mmCIF file of C-alpha atoms in Angstrom:
data_model
loop_
_atom_site.group_PDB
_atom_site.id
_atom_site.type_symbol
_atom_site.label_atom_id
_atom_site.label_comp_id
_atom_site.label_asym_id
_atom_site.label_seq_id
_atom_site.Cartn_x
_atom_site.Cartn_y
_atom_site.Cartn_z
ATOM 1 C CA GLY A 1 6.581 11.155 21.793
ATOM 2 C CA GLU A 2 3.110 11.544 20.471
ATOM 3 C CA ASN A 3 1.441 8.192 19.332
ATOM 4 C CA VAL A 4 -1.965 8.494 17.377
ATOM 5 C CA GLU A 5 -3.980 5.157 17.190
ATOM 6 C CA GLN A 6 -6.761 4.966 14.435
ATOM 7 C CA HIS A 7 -9.518 2.521 14.182
ATOM 8 C CA PRO A 8 -10.873 0.885 12.484
ATOM 9 C CA SER A 9 -8.462 -0.069 9.628
ATOM 10 C CA THR A 10 -11.184 -1.014 7.303
ATOM 11 C CA LEU A 11 -14.811 0.249 7.096
ATOM 12 C CA SER A 12 -17.414 -0.998 4.899
ATOM 13 C CA VAL A 13 -20.773 0.522 4.864
ATOM 14 C CA GLN A 14 -23.993 0.825 2.502
ATOM 15 C CA GLU A 15 -24.525 3.998 0.643
ATOM 16 C CA GLY A 16 -26.689 6.343 2.724
ATOM 17 C CA ASP A 17 -25.358 5.063 6.108
ATOM 18 C CA SER A 18 -23.259 6.807 8.472
ATOM 19 C CA ALA A 19 -19.530 6.059 8.914
ATOM 20 C CA VAL A 20 -17.401 6.780 12.165
ATOM 21 C CA ILE A 21 -13.584 6.671 12.475
ATOM 22 C CA LYS A 22 -12.085 7.184 15.749
ATOM 23 C CA CYS A 23 -8.508 8.209 16.733
ATOM 24 C CA THR A 24 -6.826 8.621 20.203
ATOM 25 C CA TYR A 25 -3.549 10.585 21.058
ATOM 26 C CA SER A 26 -1.189 10.392 23.739
ATOM 27 C CA ASP A 27 0.386 13.989 23.980
ATOM 28 C CA SER A 28 -2.025 16.201 26.132
ATOM 29 C CA ALA A 29 -0.225 19.316 24.710
ATOM 30 C CA SER A 30 -1.550 18.475 21.255
ATOM 31 C CA ASN A 31 -4.067 21.283 20.104
ATOM 32 C CA TYR A 32 -4.669 20.586 16.467
ATOM 33 C CA PHE A 33 -6.445 17.666 14.923
ATOM 34 C CA PRO A 34 -6.737 17.327 11.159
ATOM 35 C CA TRP A 35 -8.433 14.645 9.079
ATOM 36 C CA TYR A 36 -7.171 13.911 5.461
ATOM 37 C CA LYS A 37 -8.634 12.024 2.656
ATOM 38 C CA GLN A 38 -6.549 10.170 0.091
ATOM 39 C CA GLU A 39 -8.397 8.645 -2.909
ATOM 40 C CA LEU A 40 -6.646 5.821 -4.617
ATOM 41 C CA GLY A 41 -3.600 7.088 -6.340
ATOM 42 C CA LYS A 42 -4.054 10.750 -5.421
ATOM 43 C CA ARG A 43 -2.393 12.800 -2.824
ATOM 44 C CA PRO A 44 -3.951 13.332 0.593
ATOM 45 C CA GLN A 45 -6.189 16.375 1.145
ATOM 46 C CA LEU A 46 -7.403 18.009 4.106
ATOM 47 C CA ILE A 47 -11.166 17.617 4.478
ATOM 48 C CA ILE A 48 -11.780 18.952 8.093
ATOM 49 C CA ASP A 49 -9.787 19.853 11.126
ATOM 50 C CA ILE A 50 -10.636 21.001 14.697
ATOM 51 C CA ARG A 51 -8.681 22.933 17.409
ATOM 52 C CA SER A 52 -8.479 22.156 21.025
ATOM 53 C CA ASN A 53 -10.789 25.176 21.951
ATOM 54 C CA VAL A 54 -13.874 23.554 20.408
ATOM 55 C CA GLY A 55 -15.402 20.199 20.960
ATOM 56 C CA GLU A 56 -17.339 19.875 17.489
ATOM 57 C CA LYS A 57 -17.056 21.150 13.979
ATOM 58 C CA LYS A 58 -19.214 20.322 10.967
ATOM 59 C CA ASP A 59 -18.977 20.939 7.128
ATOM 60 C CA GLN A 60 -21.909 19.584 5.310
ATOM 61 C CA ARG A 61 -21.800 15.838 5.697
ATOM 62 C CA ILE A 62 -18.672 15.634 7.703
ATOM 63 C CA ALA A 63 -18.099 16.299 11.403
ATOM 64 C CA VAL A 64 -15.332 15.928 13.816
ATOM 65 C CA THR A 65 -15.812 15.793 17.654
ATOM 66 C CA LEU A 66 -12.969 16.156 20.015
ATOM 67 C CA ASN A 67 -12.897 15.001 23.800
ATOM 68 C CA LYS A 68 -9.533 16.588 25.253
ATOM 69 C CA THR A 69 -10.012 14.910 28.628
ATOM 70 C CA ALA A 70 -10.154 11.425 27.175
ATOM 71 C CA LYS A 71 -7.724 12.352 24.407
ATOM 72 C CA HIS A 72 -9.691 11.257 21.461
ATOM 73 C CA PHE A 73 -11.315 12.399 18.459
ATOM 74 C CA SER A 74 -13.677 11.082 15.722
ATOM 75 C CA LEU A 75 -14.686 11.908 12.122
ATOM 76 C CA HIS A 76 -18.450 11.309 11.414
ATOM 77 C CA ILE A 77 -19.573 10.978 7.768
ATOM 78 C CA THR A 78 -23.332 10.989 7.179
ATOM 79 C CA GLU A 79 -25.530 9.768 4.294
ATOM 80 C CA THR A 80 -22.318 8.199 2.637
ATOM 81 C CA GLN A 81 -21.874 8.113 -1.120
ATOM 82 C CA PRO A 82 -19.588 5.979 -3.373
ATOM 83 C CA GLU A 83 -17.333 8.979 -3.789
ATOM 84 C CA ASP A 84 -16.469 8.929 -0.126
ATOM 85 C CA SER A 85 -14.635 5.573 -0.750
ATOM 86 C CA ALA A 86 -10.967 6.441 0.188
ATOM 87 C CA VAL A 87 -8.470 6.097 2.847
ATOM 88 C CA TYR A 88 -8.802 8.480 5.733
ATOM 89 C CA PHE A 89 -6.066 9.613 7.892
ATOM 90 C CA CYS A 90 -6.135 11.490 11.262
ATOM 91 C CA ALA A 91 -3.350 13.278 12.748
ATOM 92 C CA ALA A 92 -2.450 15.210 16.039
ATOM 93 C CA SER A 93 0.009 18.140 16.122
ATOM 94 C CA ILE A 94 3.050 18.224 18.494
ATOM 95 C CA PRO A 95 4.114 21.655 19.570
ATOM 96 C CA PRO A 96 7.472 22.921 18.870
ATOM 97 C CA GLN A 97 10.177 21.616 21.274
ATOM 98 C CA GLY A 98 13.111 23.335 20.257
ATOM 99 C CA GLY A 99 12.159 22.836 16.626
ATOM 100 C CA SER A 100 9.157 23.119 14.474
ATOM 101 C CA GLU A 101 5.607 22.161 14.856
ATOM 102 C CA LYS A 102 4.963 18.929 13.202
ATOM 103 C CA LEU A 103 2.008 16.428 12.682
ATOM 104 C CA VAL A 104 1.773 12.563 13.806
ATOM 105 C CA PHE A 105 -0.563 10.602 11.612
ATOM 106 C CA GLY A 106 -2.566 7.574 12.416
ATOM 107 C CA LYS A 107 -2.225 4.484 10.042
ATOM 108 C CA GLY A 108 -5.397 5.221 8.110
ATOM 109 C CA THR A 109 -8.807 3.716 7.534
ATOM 110 C CA LYS A 110 -9.948 2.477 4.001
ATOM 111 C CA LEU A 111 -13.719 3.333 3.801
ATOM 112 C CA THR A 112 -15.607 1.598 1.104
ATOM 113 C CA VAL A 113 -19.140 2.691 0.359
ATOM 114 C CA ASN A 114 -21.251 0.041 -1.331
ATOM 115 C CA PRO A 115 -23.806 1.336 -3.769
ATOM 116 C CA ASP B 1 -2.985 21.214 -5.609
ATOM 117 C CA GLY B 2 -0.843 22.561 -8.385
ATOM 118 C CA GLY B 3 1.124 24.608 -6.001
ATOM 119 C CA ILE B 4 3.386 21.738 -5.002
ATOM 120 C CA THR B 5 5.094 19.480 -7.336
ATOM 121 C CA GLN B 6 7.239 16.332 -7.208
ATOM 122 C CA SER B 7 9.114 14.684 -9.803
ATOM 123 C CA PRO B 8 9.409 12.138 -11.134
ATOM 124 C CA LYS B 9 6.190 10.104 -10.569
ATOM 125 C CA TYR B 10 7.843 6.838 -10.847
ATOM 126 C CA LEU B 11 11.627 6.023 -10.141
ATOM 127 C CA PHE B 12 13.607 2.973 -10.313
ATOM 128 C CA ARG B 13 17.027 2.367 -9.128
ATOM 129 C CA LYS B 14 19.420 -0.405 -8.436
ATOM 130 C CA GLU B 15 20.434 -1.240 -4.883
ATOM 131 C CA GLY B 16 23.480 0.630 -3.662
ATOM 132 C CA GLN B 17 22.779 3.687 -5.662
ATOM 133 C CA ASN B 18 21.839 7.091 -4.080
ATOM 134 C CA VAL B 19 18.777 8.953 -5.623
ATOM 135 C CA THR B 20 17.483 12.285 -5.036
ATOM 136 C CA LEU B 21 13.701 13.156 -5.089
ATOM 137 C CA SER B 22 12.513 16.655 -6.194
ATOM 138 C CA CYS B 23 9.927 18.659 -4.406
ATOM 139 C CA GLU B 24 9.103 22.231 -5.387
ATOM 140 C CA GLN B 25 6.215 24.762 -4.144
ATOM 141 C CA ASN B 26 5.136 28.177 -5.393
ATOM 142 C CA LEU B 27 2.919 28.803 -2.399
ATOM 143 C CA ASN B 28 5.211 30.880 -0.533
ATOM 144 C CA HIS B 29 5.225 28.397 2.279
ATOM 145 C CA ASP B 30 7.849 28.413 4.848
ATOM 146 C CA ALA B 31 7.681 24.770 6.112
ATOM 147 C CA MET B 32 8.166 21.798 4.034
ATOM 148 C CA TYR B 33 7.991 18.121 5.019
ATOM 149 C CA TRP B 34 8.916 14.598 3.404
ATOM 150 C CA TYR B 35 6.824 11.759 4.428
ATOM 151 C CA ARG B 36 7.258 7.909 3.479
ATOM 152 C CA GLN B 37 3.786 5.991 2.807
ATOM 153 C CA ASP B 38 3.863 2.244 3.042
ATOM 154 C CA PRO B 39 0.675 0.023 3.033
ATOM 155 C CA GLY B 40 -0.953 -0.172 6.361
ATOM 156 C CA GLN B 41 1.677 2.386 7.990
ATOM 157 C CA GLY B 42 0.082 5.803 7.499
ATOM 158 C CA LEU B 43 2.353 8.662 6.794
ATOM 159 C CA ARG B 44 5.735 8.545 8.513
ATOM 160 C CA LEU B 45 7.775 11.840 8.702
ATOM 161 C CA ILE B 46 11.344 11.696 7.526
ATOM 162 C CA TYR B 47 12.570 15.331 7.592
ATOM 163 C CA TYR B 48 11.002 18.656 7.728
ATOM 164 C CA SER B 49 12.103 22.138 7.518
ATOM 165 C CA GLN B 50 10.788 25.431 9.026
ATOM 166 C CA ILE B 51 13.000 27.863 7.250
ATOM 167 C CA VAL B 52 15.691 28.082 4.699
ATOM 168 C CA ASN B 53 19.015 26.468 5.598
ATOM 169 C CA ASP B 54 17.461 24.655 8.429
ATOM 170 C CA PHE B 55 15.905 21.221 8.897
ATOM 171 C CA GLN B 56 15.086 18.600 11.505
ATOM 172 C CA LYS B 57 14.974 14.980 11.625
ATOM 173 C CA GLY B 58 11.546 13.398 11.795
ATOM 174 C CA ASP B 59 10.685 9.915 13.028
ATOM 175 C CA ILE B 60 12.554 7.793 10.235
ATOM 176 C CA ALA B 61 15.482 9.960 9.008
ATOM 177 C CA GLU B 62 17.929 7.252 9.199
ATOM 178 C CA GLY B 63 19.269 6.562 5.493
ATOM 179 C CA TYR B 64 17.945 9.796 4.244
ATOM 180 C CA SER B 65 19.221 13.405 3.778
ATOM 181 C CA VAL B 66 17.756 16.646 2.788
ATOM 182 C CA SER B 67 18.712 20.261 1.995
ATOM 183 C CA ARG B 68 16.733 23.506 2.035
ATOM 184 C CA GLU B 69 18.890 26.071 0.186
ATOM 185 C CA LYS B 70 15.998 27.783 -1.228
ATOM 186 C CA LYS B 71 12.356 28.425 0.044
ATOM 187 C CA GLU B 72 10.769 26.741 -2.864
ATOM 188 C CA SER B 73 12.825 23.630 -2.865
ATOM 189 C CA PHE B 74 13.319 20.700 -0.431
ATOM 190 C CA PRO B 75 15.020 17.746 -2.214
ATOM 191 C CA LEU B 76 15.144 14.325 -0.550
ATOM 192 C CA THR B 77 18.062 12.095 -1.157
ATOM 193 C CA VAL B 78 17.579 8.435 -0.276
ATOM 194 C CA THR B 79 21.014 6.830 0.252
ATOM 195 C CA SER B 80 22.456 3.376 -0.015
ATOM 196 C CA ALA B 81 22.238 3.312 3.909
ATOM 197 C CA GLN B 82 18.314 3.197 3.721
ATOM 198 C CA LYS B 83 17.577 -0.562 4.135
ATOM 199 C CA ASN B 84 14.110 -0.682 2.736
ATOM 200 C CA PRO B 85 13.890 2.369 0.348
ATOM 201 C CA THR B 86 11.083 1.004 -1.859
ATOM 202 C CA ALA B 87 7.981 3.038 -1.007
ATOM 203 C CA PHE B 88 5.706 6.097 -1.894
ATOM 204 C CA TYR B 89 7.260 9.246 -0.952
ATOM 205 C CA LEU B 90 5.039 12.422 -0.382
ATOM 206 C CA CYS B 91 6.175 15.966 0.155
ATOM 207 C CA ALA B 92 4.157 18.605 1.714
ATOM 208 C CA SER B 93 4.276 22.266 2.695
ATOM 209 C CA SER B 94 2.385 24.688 4.959
ATOM 210 C CA ALA B 95 2.487 28.433 5.881
ATOM 211 C CA GLY B 96 4.516 27.630 9.203
ATOM 212 C CA THR B 97 3.752 27.750 12.642
ATOM 213 C CA GLY B 98 0.106 28.882 13.479
ATOM 214 C CA GLU B 99 -0.989 27.854 9.935
ATOM 215 C CA HIS B 100 -1.171 24.227 10.161
ATOM 216 C CA GLU B 101 -2.784 22.886 6.825
ATOM 217 C CA GLN B 102 -0.392 20.660 5.139
ATOM 218 C CA TYR B 103 -0.668 20.738 1.179
ATOM 219 C CA PHE B 104 0.791 17.751 -0.405
ATOM 220 C CA GLY B 105 2.549 16.983 -3.720
ATOM 221 C CA PRO B 106 1.452 14.056 -5.936
ATOM 222 C CA GLY B 107 4.101 11.741 -4.682
ATOM 223 C CA THR B 108 6.917 9.716 -6.247
ATOM 224 C CA ARG B 109 6.871 5.992 -6.106
ATOM 225 C CA LEU B 110 10.497 4.718 -5.740
ATOM 226 C CA THR B 111 11.397 1.137 -6.460
ATOM 227 C CA VAL B 112 14.841 -0.160 -5.643
ATOM 228 C CA THR B 113 15.751 -3.615 -6.939
#
């Protein structure tokens, strides 16, 4: 089945620096790759997603890149701020195989932005 | 955010007891999911349902059961057969195939002693 590896597990940066989180997946049929942010004690929330027909997507300070050939995708956060501190999860979709479409999540990256 | 709710926020049970976690959504979503979150383990799928009266096992279904009698509701029962039930449980919903964003509930923290 699909396996999603996420690195690093923890990341500490200075305010204003960039942060990059990387994920790899195993199923070449995956075609949807969301990123979720979970602040301490809160629910995960979608921050950006990308589909397999594009290589990059940006939304203000965050961007996601996808390399389908290499089966990896990355989250880029520029000009980091203390409120970016959270756990970030990547995920990859599994197309329906006699059932329903579902997501497989990475294990998460705890990002700390130091003022 | 307010469209999907879970109750209670905290739940305490003794070993050997079954316990049911509630999940309700008013987003008119067809698909609903249950995840378990443990420190350093990410989100692991327990069960999911695409439509009413149908559900499928996820990656860690052993010791859990679900029902989907109504579109709005997807309760999860943690049975005494689940060996390590203490965890944070998250419910999510999505509009279904082709609409992938999952909206999460606030979670239920279950402690079994």
